[in-house]
Amino acid sequence: MAQSLNLLHLATFADVAALGSFSAAAEKAGISQPAVSQQVRQLERHFGVRLLERVGKRVRPTEAGQIVIGGARRIGEELDAVREAVEPHRDGRAGRVRIGTGATACIHLLPPVLGRLKRAFPGLDFVVRTGNSTEIQRLLEQNLLDLAIVTLPAAGRALETSLLCDEALLAVGPAPDAGAPTTPQAMGARPLILYDSAGHTRLLIDGWFRAAGLRPAPIMELESVEAAKELVAAGLGWSILPASSVARPGASGGLAVQPLDPPLGRQLALQLRRDKRLSPGLRHTVSAIRQGLGGVVPQRVP
C-alpha cells in the first residue's frame, strides 16, 4: 500500500528541482540535507519511480519528476485559492496581489490606481516588486508575481500580453538649456545619462540613435529615473525619460523637457500567466489597471 502523499515533501522536492541541489533546498527550508534526501526518497516510494537524476554536480527532475512538479504547482495554486477564500472569514482580509513593474510606473502611474483600489477594497493588500522587464517576466513565469506591467516588446509563450498604453519618451536637460535641439545628432553630442542597458526602454532609445547612424556612449547608466532627473538638474548631462516621470506638477523642476525630433515612444503592456487562475482580488486589480492606464499616458511637455 502506497504511503499517503505529504504536501511538505512535494514542496521540498520542488525546491530541490528548482535549485538543482539538495544542500541549497535544505538551506532554504532550514533543515538538514539528510532530512531533505529522506523526504524526496519517501516521495519516490509513494509514486514508485525516480523523480530526480544527477547531471554533473547538479540534480534535475526526470520526466516523471516534471509531471510531479506540474501537479505540485497546481496543488499549490488550489491551496492558495482556498486560503484566500477562507482568510476574509478569519481576519477580515480580502487577499493579496503581487505586482511587478518598472520603477517609473511604480512611482508615477500605479499609485492613483492602487489608491482607488484600496479605498474600494480595504482588505486587499498589494506587494509591488520593481525591476526591468526581463527580470519581472522571469518572476511572473515562476509564479512569484501575479501580474506584470512591462515595456514592449516582451514576448513569453507562457504569458498573455495585452497593450495598456502608449507613452512618449522626452528629451530632458538642465533648465538653462531649454530650446536646444533634440535630434539624435544633437543629443548624441551631449553627455548622456540613460537607463540601464538591460532594460527594454534603453533598447528603444539605442534604436532611435542607431536609426540615425549613431551609437553614443552614455556617461552614466542608471536604474532610477528619479536619480537621472536629479543628475540632469545638477547640470551633469541630458537624458531621455518617459513623459509620466515629468508630467506631475513639480516633477520637472529645474529641467528643460522637450519632445524628441523625430518623436520616440514606448508601449506599456499587462502580462499574466496563461494558466493563472484569477482570484477576485486579482480580477479587481487587473480591471483597475486596464481602466487607469488604458489608452494614452499624457504626452504633453510640462
PDB file of C-alpha atoms in Angstrom, residues 33-299:
ATOM      1  CA  GLN A  33      20.406  17.831   3.952  1.00  0.00           C
ATOM      2  CA  PRO A  34      19.708  14.232   5.120  1.00  0.00           C
ATOM      3  CA  ALA A  35      16.173  15.329   6.024  1.00  0.00           C
ATOM      4  CA  VAL A  36      15.683  16.692   2.501  1.00  0.00           C
ATOM      5  CA  SER A  37      17.027  13.464   0.984  1.00  0.00           C
ATOM      6  CA  GLN A  38      14.692  11.415   3.179  1.00  0.00           C
ATOM      7  CA  GLN A  39      11.657  13.448   2.125  1.00  0.00           C
ATOM      8  CA  VAL A  40      12.492  13.023  -1.562  1.00  0.00           C
ATOM      9  CA  ARG A  41      13.002   9.246  -1.094  1.00  0.00           C
ATOM     10  CA  GLN A  42       9.626   8.971   0.612  1.00  0.00           C
ATOM     11  CA  LEU A  43       8.021  10.838  -2.279  1.00  0.00           C
ATOM     12  CA  GLU A  44       9.713   8.492  -4.781  1.00  0.00           C
ATOM     13  CA  ARG A  45       8.446   5.495  -2.811  1.00  0.00           C
ATOM     14  CA  HIS A  46       4.942   6.963  -2.918  1.00  0.00           C
ATOM     15  CA  PHE A  47       4.990   7.250  -6.732  1.00  0.00           C
ATOM     16  CA  GLY A  48       7.155   4.183  -7.321  1.00  0.00           C
ATOM     17  CA  VAL A  49       9.540   5.978  -9.727  1.00  0.00           C
ATOM     18  CA  ARG A  50      12.708   8.025  -9.605  1.00  0.00           C
ATOM     19  CA  LEU A  51      11.940  11.723  -9.609  1.00  0.00           C
ATOM     20  CA  LEU A  52      15.475  13.164  -9.717  1.00  0.00           C
ATOM     21  CA  GLU A  53      18.671  12.344 -11.586  1.00  0.00           C
ATOM     22  CA  ARG A  54      22.162  13.700 -11.152  1.00  0.00           C
ATOM     23  CA  VAL A  55      23.821  15.574 -14.028  1.00  0.00           C
ATOM     24  CA  GLY A  56      27.355  16.543 -13.076  1.00  0.00           C
ATOM     25  CA  LYS A  57      27.222  18.350  -9.750  1.00  0.00           C
ATOM     26  CA  ARG A  58      23.546  19.221 -10.062  1.00  0.00           C
ATOM     27  CA  VAL A  59      20.311  17.289  -9.916  1.00  0.00           C
ATOM     28  CA  ARG A  60      17.388  17.710 -12.257  1.00  0.00           C
ATOM     29  CA  PRO A  61      13.903  16.204 -12.437  1.00  0.00           C
ATOM     30  CA  THR A  62      13.291  13.090 -14.521  1.00  0.00           C
ATOM     31  CA  GLU A  63      10.397  13.011 -16.964  1.00  0.00           C
ATOM     32  CA  ALA A  64       8.229  11.626 -14.171  1.00  0.00           C
ATOM     33  CA  GLY A  65       9.582  14.319 -11.870  1.00  0.00           C
ATOM     34  CA  GLN A  66       8.484  17.025 -14.289  1.00  0.00           C
ATOM     35  CA  ILE A  67       4.947  15.624 -14.157  1.00  0.00           C
ATOM     36  CA  VAL A  68       5.017  15.721 -10.355  1.00  0.00           C
ATOM     37  CA  ILE A  69       6.301  19.325 -10.402  1.00  0.00           C
ATOM     38  CA  GLY A  70       3.377  20.357 -12.617  1.00  0.00           C
ATOM     39  CA  GLY A  71       0.945  18.652 -10.273  1.00  0.00           C
ATOM     40  CA  ALA A  72       2.588  20.227  -7.223  1.00  0.00           C
ATOM     41  CA  ARG A  73       2.231  23.693  -8.801  1.00  0.00           C
ATOM     42  CA  ARG A  74      -1.483  23.123  -9.423  1.00  0.00           C
ATOM     43  CA  ILE A  75      -1.961  21.811  -5.888  1.00  0.00           C
ATOM     44  CA  GLY A  76      -0.177  24.888  -4.547  1.00  0.00           C
ATOM     45  CA  GLU A  77      -2.426  27.192  -6.552  1.00  0.00           C
ATOM     46  CA  GLU A  78      -5.518  25.366  -5.306  1.00  0.00           C
ATOM     47  CA  LEU A  79      -4.316  25.713  -1.724  1.00  0.00           C
ATOM     48  CA  ASP A  80      -3.663  29.429  -2.281  1.00  0.00           C
ATOM     49  CA  ALA A  81      -7.206  29.786  -3.619  1.00  0.00           C
ATOM     50  CA  VAL A  82      -8.605  28.009  -0.545  1.00  0.00           C
ATOM     51  CA  ARG A  83      -6.557  30.211   1.800  1.00  0.00           C
ATOM     52  CA  GLU A  84      -7.706  33.353   0.004  1.00  0.00           C
ATOM     53  CA  ALA A  85     -11.346  32.262   0.226  1.00  0.00           C
ATOM     54  CA  VAL A  86     -11.025  31.441   3.940  1.00  0.00           C
ATOM     55  CA  GLU A  87      -8.927  34.435   5.036  1.00  0.00           C
ATOM     56  CA  PRO A  88     -11.681  37.073   4.871  1.00  0.00           C
ATOM     57  CA  HIS A  89     -13.796  34.958   7.226  1.00  0.00           C
ATOM     58  CA  ARG A  90     -10.904  34.526   9.631  1.00  0.00           C
ATOM     59  CA  ASP A  91      -9.424  38.004   9.997  1.00  0.00           C
ATOM     60  CA  GLY A  92     -11.160  40.349   7.560  1.00  0.00           C
ATOM     61  CA  ARG A  93      -8.509  40.347   4.833  1.00  0.00           C
ATOM     62  CA  ALA A  94      -9.592  40.055   1.205  1.00  0.00           C
ATOM     63  CA  GLY A  95      -6.365  38.724  -0.272  1.00  0.00           C
ATOM     64  CA  ARG A  96      -3.030  39.804  -1.694  1.00  0.00           C
ATOM     65  CA  VAL A  97      -1.917  40.745  -5.200  1.00  0.00           C
ATOM     66  CA  ARG A  98       1.761  40.636  -6.219  1.00  0.00           C
ATOM     67  CA  ILE A  99       2.617  43.173  -8.922  1.00  0.00           C
ATOM     68  CA  GLY A 100       5.839  43.545 -10.894  1.00  0.00           C
ATOM     69  CA  THR A 101       6.700  46.704 -12.785  1.00  0.00           C
ATOM     70  CA  GLY A 102       9.414  49.178 -13.663  1.00  0.00           C
ATOM     71  CA  ALA A 103      10.334  51.883 -11.180  1.00  0.00           C
ATOM     72  CA  THR A 104       8.830  54.672 -13.324  1.00  0.00           C
ATOM     73  CA  ALA A 105       5.390  53.057 -13.488  1.00  0.00           C
ATOM     74  CA  CYS A 106       5.617  52.245  -9.768  1.00  0.00           C
ATOM     75  CA  ILE A 107       6.284  55.876  -8.849  1.00  0.00           C
ATOM     76  CA  HIS A 108       4.246  57.808 -11.416  1.00  0.00           C
ATOM     77  CA  LEU A 109       1.453  55.562 -12.793  1.00  0.00           C
ATOM     78  CA  LEU A 110       0.426  52.946 -10.226  1.00  0.00           C
ATOM     79  CA  PRO A 111      -0.197  54.994  -7.043  1.00  0.00           C
ATOM     80  CA  PRO A 112      -3.527  56.552  -8.157  1.00  0.00           C
ATOM     81  CA  VAL A 113      -4.768  53.157  -9.381  1.00  0.00           C
ATOM     82  CA  LEU A 114      -3.789  51.307  -6.208  1.00  0.00           C
ATOM     83  CA  GLY A 115      -5.147  54.140  -4.070  1.00  0.00           C
ATOM     84  CA  ARG A 116      -8.592  53.830  -5.675  1.00  0.00           C
ATOM     85  CA  LEU A 117      -8.485  50.052  -5.297  1.00  0.00           C
ATOM     86  CA  LYS A 118      -7.566  50.279  -1.622  1.00  0.00           C
ATOM     87  CA  ARG A 119     -10.426  52.656  -0.940  1.00  0.00           C
ATOM     88  CA  ALA A 120     -12.857  50.344  -2.742  1.00  0.00           C
ATOM     89  CA  PHE A 121     -11.446  47.131  -1.191  1.00  0.00           C
ATOM     90  CA  PRO A 122      -9.799  47.983   2.147  1.00  0.00           C
ATOM     91  CA  GLY A 123      -8.895  44.355   2.770  1.00  0.00           C
ATOM     92  CA  LEU A 124      -6.926  43.984  -0.465  1.00  0.00           C
ATOM     93  CA  ASP A 125      -3.147  44.054   0.027  1.00  0.00           C
ATOM     94  CA  PHE A 126      -0.527  44.797  -2.624  1.00  0.00           C
ATOM     95  CA  VAL A 127       3.094  43.709  -2.896  1.00  0.00           C
ATOM     96  CA  VAL A 128       4.947  45.644  -5.624  1.00  0.00           C
ATOM     97  CA  ARG A 129       8.294  44.435  -6.990  1.00  0.00           C
ATOM     98  CA  THR A 130      10.311  46.714  -9.293  1.00  0.00           C
ATOM     99  CA  GLY A 131      12.880  45.731 -11.899  1.00  0.00           C
ATOM    100  CA  ASN A 132      13.477  45.766 -15.650  1.00  0.00           C
ATOM    101  CA  SER A 133      11.024  43.964 -17.926  1.00  0.00           C
ATOM    102  CA  THR A 134      13.198  40.861 -18.334  1.00  0.00           C
ATOM    103  CA  GLU A 135      13.542  40.380 -14.559  1.00  0.00           C
ATOM    104  CA  ILE A 136       9.832  40.982 -13.983  1.00  0.00           C
ATOM    105  CA  GLN A 137       8.867  38.493 -16.709  1.00  0.00           C
ATOM    106  CA  ARG A 138      11.075  35.805 -15.176  1.00  0.00           C
ATOM    107  CA  LEU A 139       9.429  36.248 -11.777  1.00  0.00           C
ATOM    108  CA  LEU A 140       5.998  36.137 -13.409  1.00  0.00           C
ATOM    109  CA  GLU A 141       6.835  32.915 -15.250  1.00  0.00           C
ATOM    110  CA  GLN A 142       7.979  31.404 -11.940  1.00  0.00           C
ATOM    111  CA  ASN A 143       4.620  32.392 -10.416  1.00  0.00           C
ATOM    112  CA  LEU A 144       6.355  34.656  -7.914  1.00  0.00           C
ATOM    113  CA  LEU A 145       4.227  37.535  -9.240  1.00  0.00           C
ATOM    114  CA  ASP A 146       0.539  37.633 -10.123  1.00  0.00           C
ATOM    115  CA  LEU A 147       0.743  40.260 -12.850  1.00  0.00           C
ATOM    116  CA  ALA A 148       3.322  42.473 -14.524  1.00  0.00           C
ATOM    117  CA  ILE A 149       3.429  45.831 -16.267  1.00  0.00           C
ATOM    118  CA  VAL A 150       6.242  45.685 -18.834  1.00  0.00           C
ATOM    119  CA  THR A 151       7.670  47.653 -21.743  1.00  0.00           C
ATOM    120  CA  LEU A 152       7.108  46.073 -25.151  1.00  0.00           C
ATOM    121  CA  PRO A 153       8.430  44.061 -26.876  1.00  0.00           C
ATOM    122  CA  ALA A 154       8.112  41.449 -24.138  1.00  0.00           C
ATOM    123  CA  ALA A 155       7.374  38.026 -25.587  1.00  0.00           C
ATOM    124  CA  GLY A 156       6.712  34.965 -23.461  1.00  0.00           C
ATOM    125  CA  ARG A 157       4.994  31.792 -24.664  1.00  0.00           C
ATOM    126  CA  ALA A 158       3.578  31.076 -21.214  1.00  0.00           C
ATOM    127  CA  LEU A 159       2.375  34.660 -20.795  1.00  0.00           C
ATOM    128  CA  GLU A 160      -0.694  36.526 -22.001  1.00  0.00           C
ATOM    129  CA  THR A 161       0.129  40.091 -23.064  1.00  0.00           C
ATOM    130  CA  SER A 162      -2.328  42.956 -23.577  1.00  0.00           C
ATOM    131  CA  LEU A 163      -1.446  46.531 -24.528  1.00  0.00           C
ATOM    132  CA  LEU A 164      -2.164  49.158 -21.880  1.00  0.00           C
ATOM    133  CA  CYS A 165      -0.955  52.482 -23.263  1.00  0.00           C
ATOM    134  CA  ASP A 166       1.464  54.446 -25.391  1.00  0.00           C
ATOM    135  CA  GLU A 167       3.876  56.825 -23.694  1.00  0.00           C
ATOM    136  CA  ALA A 168       6.193  59.428 -25.222  1.00  0.00           C
ATOM    137  CA  LEU A 169       9.889  59.482 -24.391  1.00  0.00           C
ATOM    138  CA  LEU A 170      11.156  63.021 -23.970  1.00  0.00           C
ATOM    139  CA  ALA A 171      14.472  64.864 -24.014  1.00  0.00           C
ATOM    140  CA  VAL A 172      15.285  66.127 -20.522  1.00  0.00           C
ATOM    141  CA  GLY A 173      18.100  68.617 -19.940  1.00  0.00           C
ATOM    142  CA  PRO A 174      19.149  71.313 -17.475  1.00  0.00           C
ATOM    143  CA  ALA A 175      16.713  74.236 -17.321  1.00  0.00           C
ATOM    144  CA  PRO A 176      19.192  76.795 -18.781  1.00  0.00           C
ATOM    145  CA  ASP A 177      19.364  74.692 -21.975  1.00  0.00           C
ATOM    146  CA  ALA A 178      15.632  74.975 -22.773  1.00  0.00           C
ATOM    147  CA  GLY A 179      15.025  75.203 -26.514  1.00  0.00           C
ATOM    148  CA  ALA A 180      18.183  73.326 -27.500  1.00  0.00           C
ATOM    149  CA  PRO A 181      17.774  70.956 -30.478  1.00  0.00           C
ATOM    150  CA  THR A 182      16.782  67.361 -29.669  1.00  0.00           C
ATOM    151  CA  THR A 183      17.751  65.488 -32.818  1.00  0.00           C
ATOM    152  CA  PRO A 184      19.806  62.284 -32.477  1.00  0.00           C
ATOM    153  CA  GLN A 185      22.872  64.212 -33.635  1.00  0.00           C
ATOM    154  CA  ALA A 186      22.375  66.958 -31.035  1.00  0.00           C
ATOM    155  CA  MET A 187      21.559  64.535 -28.227  1.00  0.00           C
ATOM    156  CA  GLY A 188      24.428  62.219 -29.138  1.00  0.00           C
ATOM    157  CA  ALA A 189      26.912  65.082 -28.897  1.00  0.00           C
ATOM    158  CA  ARG A 190      25.944  65.781 -25.267  1.00  0.00           C
ATOM    159  CA  PRO A 191      26.872  63.885 -22.094  1.00  0.00           C
ATOM    160  CA  LEU A 192      24.042  61.387 -21.714  1.00  0.00           C
ATOM    161  CA  ILE A 193      22.564  59.878 -18.542  1.00  0.00           C
ATOM    162  CA  LEU A 194      20.465  56.929 -19.702  1.00  0.00           C
ATOM    163  CA  TYR A 195      18.553  53.905 -18.489  1.00  0.00           C
ATOM    164  CA  ASP A 196      20.476  50.770 -17.583  1.00  0.00           C
ATOM    165  CA  SER A 197      21.346  48.839 -20.758  1.00  0.00           C
ATOM    166  CA  ALA A 198      19.440  45.727 -19.592  1.00  0.00           C
ATOM    167  CA  GLY A 199      16.051  47.440 -19.787  1.00  0.00           C
ATOM    168  CA  HIS A 200      13.675  47.411 -22.761  1.00  0.00           C
ATOM    169  CA  THR A 201      13.266  51.220 -22.702  1.00  0.00           C
ATOM    170  CA  ARG A 202      17.009  51.577 -23.172  1.00  0.00           C
ATOM    171  CA  LEU A 203      16.798  49.272 -26.204  1.00  0.00           C
ATOM    172  CA  LEU A 204      14.242  51.636 -27.734  1.00  0.00           C
ATOM    173  CA  ILE A 205      16.493  54.630 -27.057  1.00  0.00           C
ATOM    174  CA  ASP A 206      19.515  52.866 -28.560  1.00  0.00           C
ATOM    175  CA  GLY A 207      17.391  52.008 -31.618  1.00  0.00           C
ATOM    176  CA  TRP A 208      16.430  55.680 -32.042  1.00  0.00           C
ATOM    177  CA  PHE A 209      20.106  56.634 -32.173  1.00  0.00           C
ATOM    178  CA  ARG A 210      21.023  53.702 -34.453  1.00  0.00           C
ATOM    179  CA  ALA A 211      18.371  54.793 -36.973  1.00  0.00           C
ATOM    180  CA  ALA A 212      20.432  57.966 -37.345  1.00  0.00           C
ATOM    181  CA  GLY A 213      23.671  56.004 -37.653  1.00  0.00           C
ATOM    182  CA  LEU A 214      24.818  56.856 -34.110  1.00  0.00           C
ATOM    183  CA  ARG A 215      25.970  54.805 -31.122  1.00  0.00           C
ATOM    184  CA  PRO A 216      26.646  57.328 -28.344  1.00  0.00           C
ATOM    185  CA  ALA A 217      28.238  56.120 -25.105  1.00  0.00           C
ATOM    186  CA  PRO A 218      26.407  57.453 -22.022  1.00  0.00           C
ATOM    187  CA  ILE A 219      28.463  58.864 -19.170  1.00  0.00           C
ATOM    188  CA  MET A 220      26.111  57.156 -16.691  1.00  0.00           C
ATOM    189  CA  GLU A 221      23.641  54.246 -16.797  1.00  0.00           C
ATOM    190  CA  LEU A 222      21.029  54.209 -14.055  1.00  0.00           C
ATOM    191  CA  GLU A 223      18.063  52.076 -12.997  1.00  0.00           C
ATOM    192  CA  SER A 224      16.427  55.045 -11.247  1.00  0.00           C
ATOM    193  CA  VAL A 225      14.619  57.706 -13.293  1.00  0.00           C
ATOM    194  CA  GLU A 226      14.484  59.948 -10.232  1.00  0.00           C
ATOM    195  CA  ALA A 227      18.268  59.753  -9.844  1.00  0.00           C
ATOM    196  CA  ALA A 228      18.672  60.606 -13.534  1.00  0.00           C
ATOM    197  CA  LYS A 229      16.453  63.691 -13.115  1.00  0.00           C
ATOM    198  CA  GLU A 230      18.495  64.916 -10.147  1.00  0.00           C
ATOM    199  CA  LEU A 231      21.770  64.489 -12.026  1.00  0.00           C
ATOM    200  CA  VAL A 232      20.395  66.278 -15.081  1.00  0.00           C
ATOM    201  CA  ALA A 233      19.077  69.139 -12.921  1.00  0.00           C
ATOM    202  CA  ALA A 234      22.578  69.441 -11.453  1.00  0.00           C
ATOM    203  CA  GLY A 235      23.906  70.133 -14.958  1.00  0.00           C
ATOM    204  CA  LEU A 236      25.749  66.835 -15.467  1.00  0.00           C
ATOM    205  CA  GLY A 237      24.109  65.931 -18.757  1.00  0.00           C
ATOM    206  CA  TRP A 238      20.905  65.162 -20.670  1.00  0.00           C
ATOM    207  CA  SER A 239      18.571  62.189 -20.507  1.00  0.00           C
ATOM    208  CA  ILE A 240      15.663  60.596 -22.388  1.00  0.00           C
ATOM    209  CA  LEU A 241      12.822  59.791 -19.995  1.00  0.00           C
ATOM    210  CA  PRO A 242       9.154  58.714 -20.057  1.00  0.00           C
ATOM    211  CA  ALA A 243       6.591  61.509 -20.136  1.00  0.00           C
ATOM    212  CA  SER A 244       4.950  60.226 -16.942  1.00  0.00           C
ATOM    213  CA  SER A 245       8.135  60.877 -14.971  1.00  0.00           C
ATOM    214  CA  VAL A 246       7.979  64.624 -15.656  1.00  0.00           C
ATOM    215  CA  ALA A 247       4.217  65.138 -16.098  1.00  0.00           C
ATOM    216  CA  ARG A 248       3.165  65.742 -12.476  1.00  0.00           C
ATOM    217  CA  PRO A 249       3.300  69.281 -11.069  1.00  0.00           C
ATOM    218  CA  GLY A 250       6.789  69.892  -9.739  1.00  0.00           C
ATOM    219  CA  ALA A 251       8.183  66.695 -11.272  1.00  0.00           C
ATOM    220  CA  SER A 252      10.138  68.664 -13.892  1.00  0.00           C
ATOM    221  CA  GLY A 253      11.513  71.336 -11.551  1.00  0.00           C
ATOM    222  CA  GLY A 254      14.922  72.552 -12.710  1.00  0.00           C
ATOM    223  CA  LEU A 255      14.616  70.675 -16.004  1.00  0.00           C
ATOM    224  CA  ALA A 256      14.097  71.544 -19.653  1.00  0.00           C
ATOM    225  CA  VAL A 257      11.654  68.995 -21.085  1.00  0.00           C
ATOM    226  CA  GLN A 258      11.161  68.802 -24.869  1.00  0.00           C
ATOM    227  CA  PRO A 259       9.891  66.344 -27.493  1.00  0.00           C
ATOM    228  CA  LEU A 260      12.493  64.341 -29.353  1.00  0.00           C
ATOM    229  CA  ASP A 261      12.998  65.008 -33.057  1.00  0.00           C
ATOM    230  CA  PRO A 262      11.943  62.593 -34.533  1.00  0.00           C
ATOM    231  CA  PRO A 263       9.484  61.524 -31.806  1.00  0.00           C
ATOM    232  CA  LEU A 264      10.083  58.353 -29.797  1.00  0.00           C
ATOM    233  CA  GLY A 265       7.700  56.430 -27.588  1.00  0.00           C
ATOM    234  CA  ARG A 266       7.222  53.186 -25.759  1.00  0.00           C
ATOM    235  CA  GLN A 267       4.273  50.864 -25.155  1.00  0.00           C
ATOM    236  CA  LEU A 268       3.364  49.503 -21.748  1.00  0.00           C
ATOM    237  CA  ALA A 269       1.557  46.166 -21.508  1.00  0.00           C
ATOM    238  CA  LEU A 270      -0.097  43.997 -18.878  1.00  0.00           C
ATOM    239  CA  GLN A 271       1.112  40.413 -18.597  1.00  0.00           C
ATOM    240  CA  LEU A 272      -0.389  37.386 -16.832  1.00  0.00           C
ATOM    241  CA  ARG A 273       0.461  33.704 -16.892  1.00  0.00           C
ATOM    242  CA  ARG A 274      -1.839  31.943 -19.358  1.00  0.00           C
ATOM    243  CA  ASP A 275      -2.635  29.275 -16.764  1.00  0.00           C
ATOM    244  CA  LYS A 276      -3.160  31.779 -13.950  1.00  0.00           C
ATOM    245  CA  ARG A 277      -6.387  31.415 -12.042  1.00  0.00           C
ATOM    246  CA  LEU A 278      -7.621  34.911 -11.297  1.00  0.00           C
ATOM    247  CA  SER A 279      -8.728  35.394  -7.711  1.00  0.00           C
ATOM    248  CA  PRO A 280     -11.397  38.056  -7.060  1.00  0.00           C
ATOM    249  CA  GLY A 281      -8.724  40.460  -5.809  1.00  0.00           C
ATOM    250  CA  LEU A 282      -6.561  39.867  -8.868  1.00  0.00           C
ATOM    251  CA  ARG A 283      -9.537  40.370 -11.186  1.00  0.00           C
ATOM    252  CA  HIS A 284     -10.319  43.702  -9.497  1.00  0.00           C
ATOM    253  CA  THR A 285      -6.666  44.746  -9.806  1.00  0.00           C
ATOM    254  CA  VAL A 286      -6.384  43.810 -13.484  1.00  0.00           C
ATOM    255  CA  SER A 287      -9.594  45.683 -14.264  1.00  0.00           C
ATOM    256  CA  ALA A 288      -8.448  48.785 -12.358  1.00  0.00           C
ATOM    257  CA  ILE A 289      -5.054  48.855 -14.095  1.00  0.00           C
ATOM    258  CA  ARG A 290      -6.655  48.491 -17.522  1.00  0.00           C
ATOM    259  CA  GLN A 291      -9.069  51.334 -16.764  1.00  0.00           C
ATOM    260  CA  GLY A 292      -6.460  53.540 -15.088  1.00  0.00           C
ATOM    261  CA  LEU A 293      -3.633  53.094 -17.585  1.00  0.00           C
ATOM    262  CA  GLY A 294      -5.553  52.076 -20.667  1.00  0.00           C
ATOM    263  CA  GLY A 295      -5.331  54.411 -23.648  1.00  0.00           C
ATOM    264  CA  VAL A 296      -2.633  57.040 -23.793  1.00  0.00           C
ATOM    265  CA  VAL A 297      -0.449  58.332 -20.964  1.00  0.00           C
ATOM    266  CA  PRO A 298      -0.321  62.176 -21.143  1.00  0.00           C
ATOM    267  CA  GLN A 299       2.141  63.028 -23.893  1.00  0.00           C
TER     268      GLN A 299
END
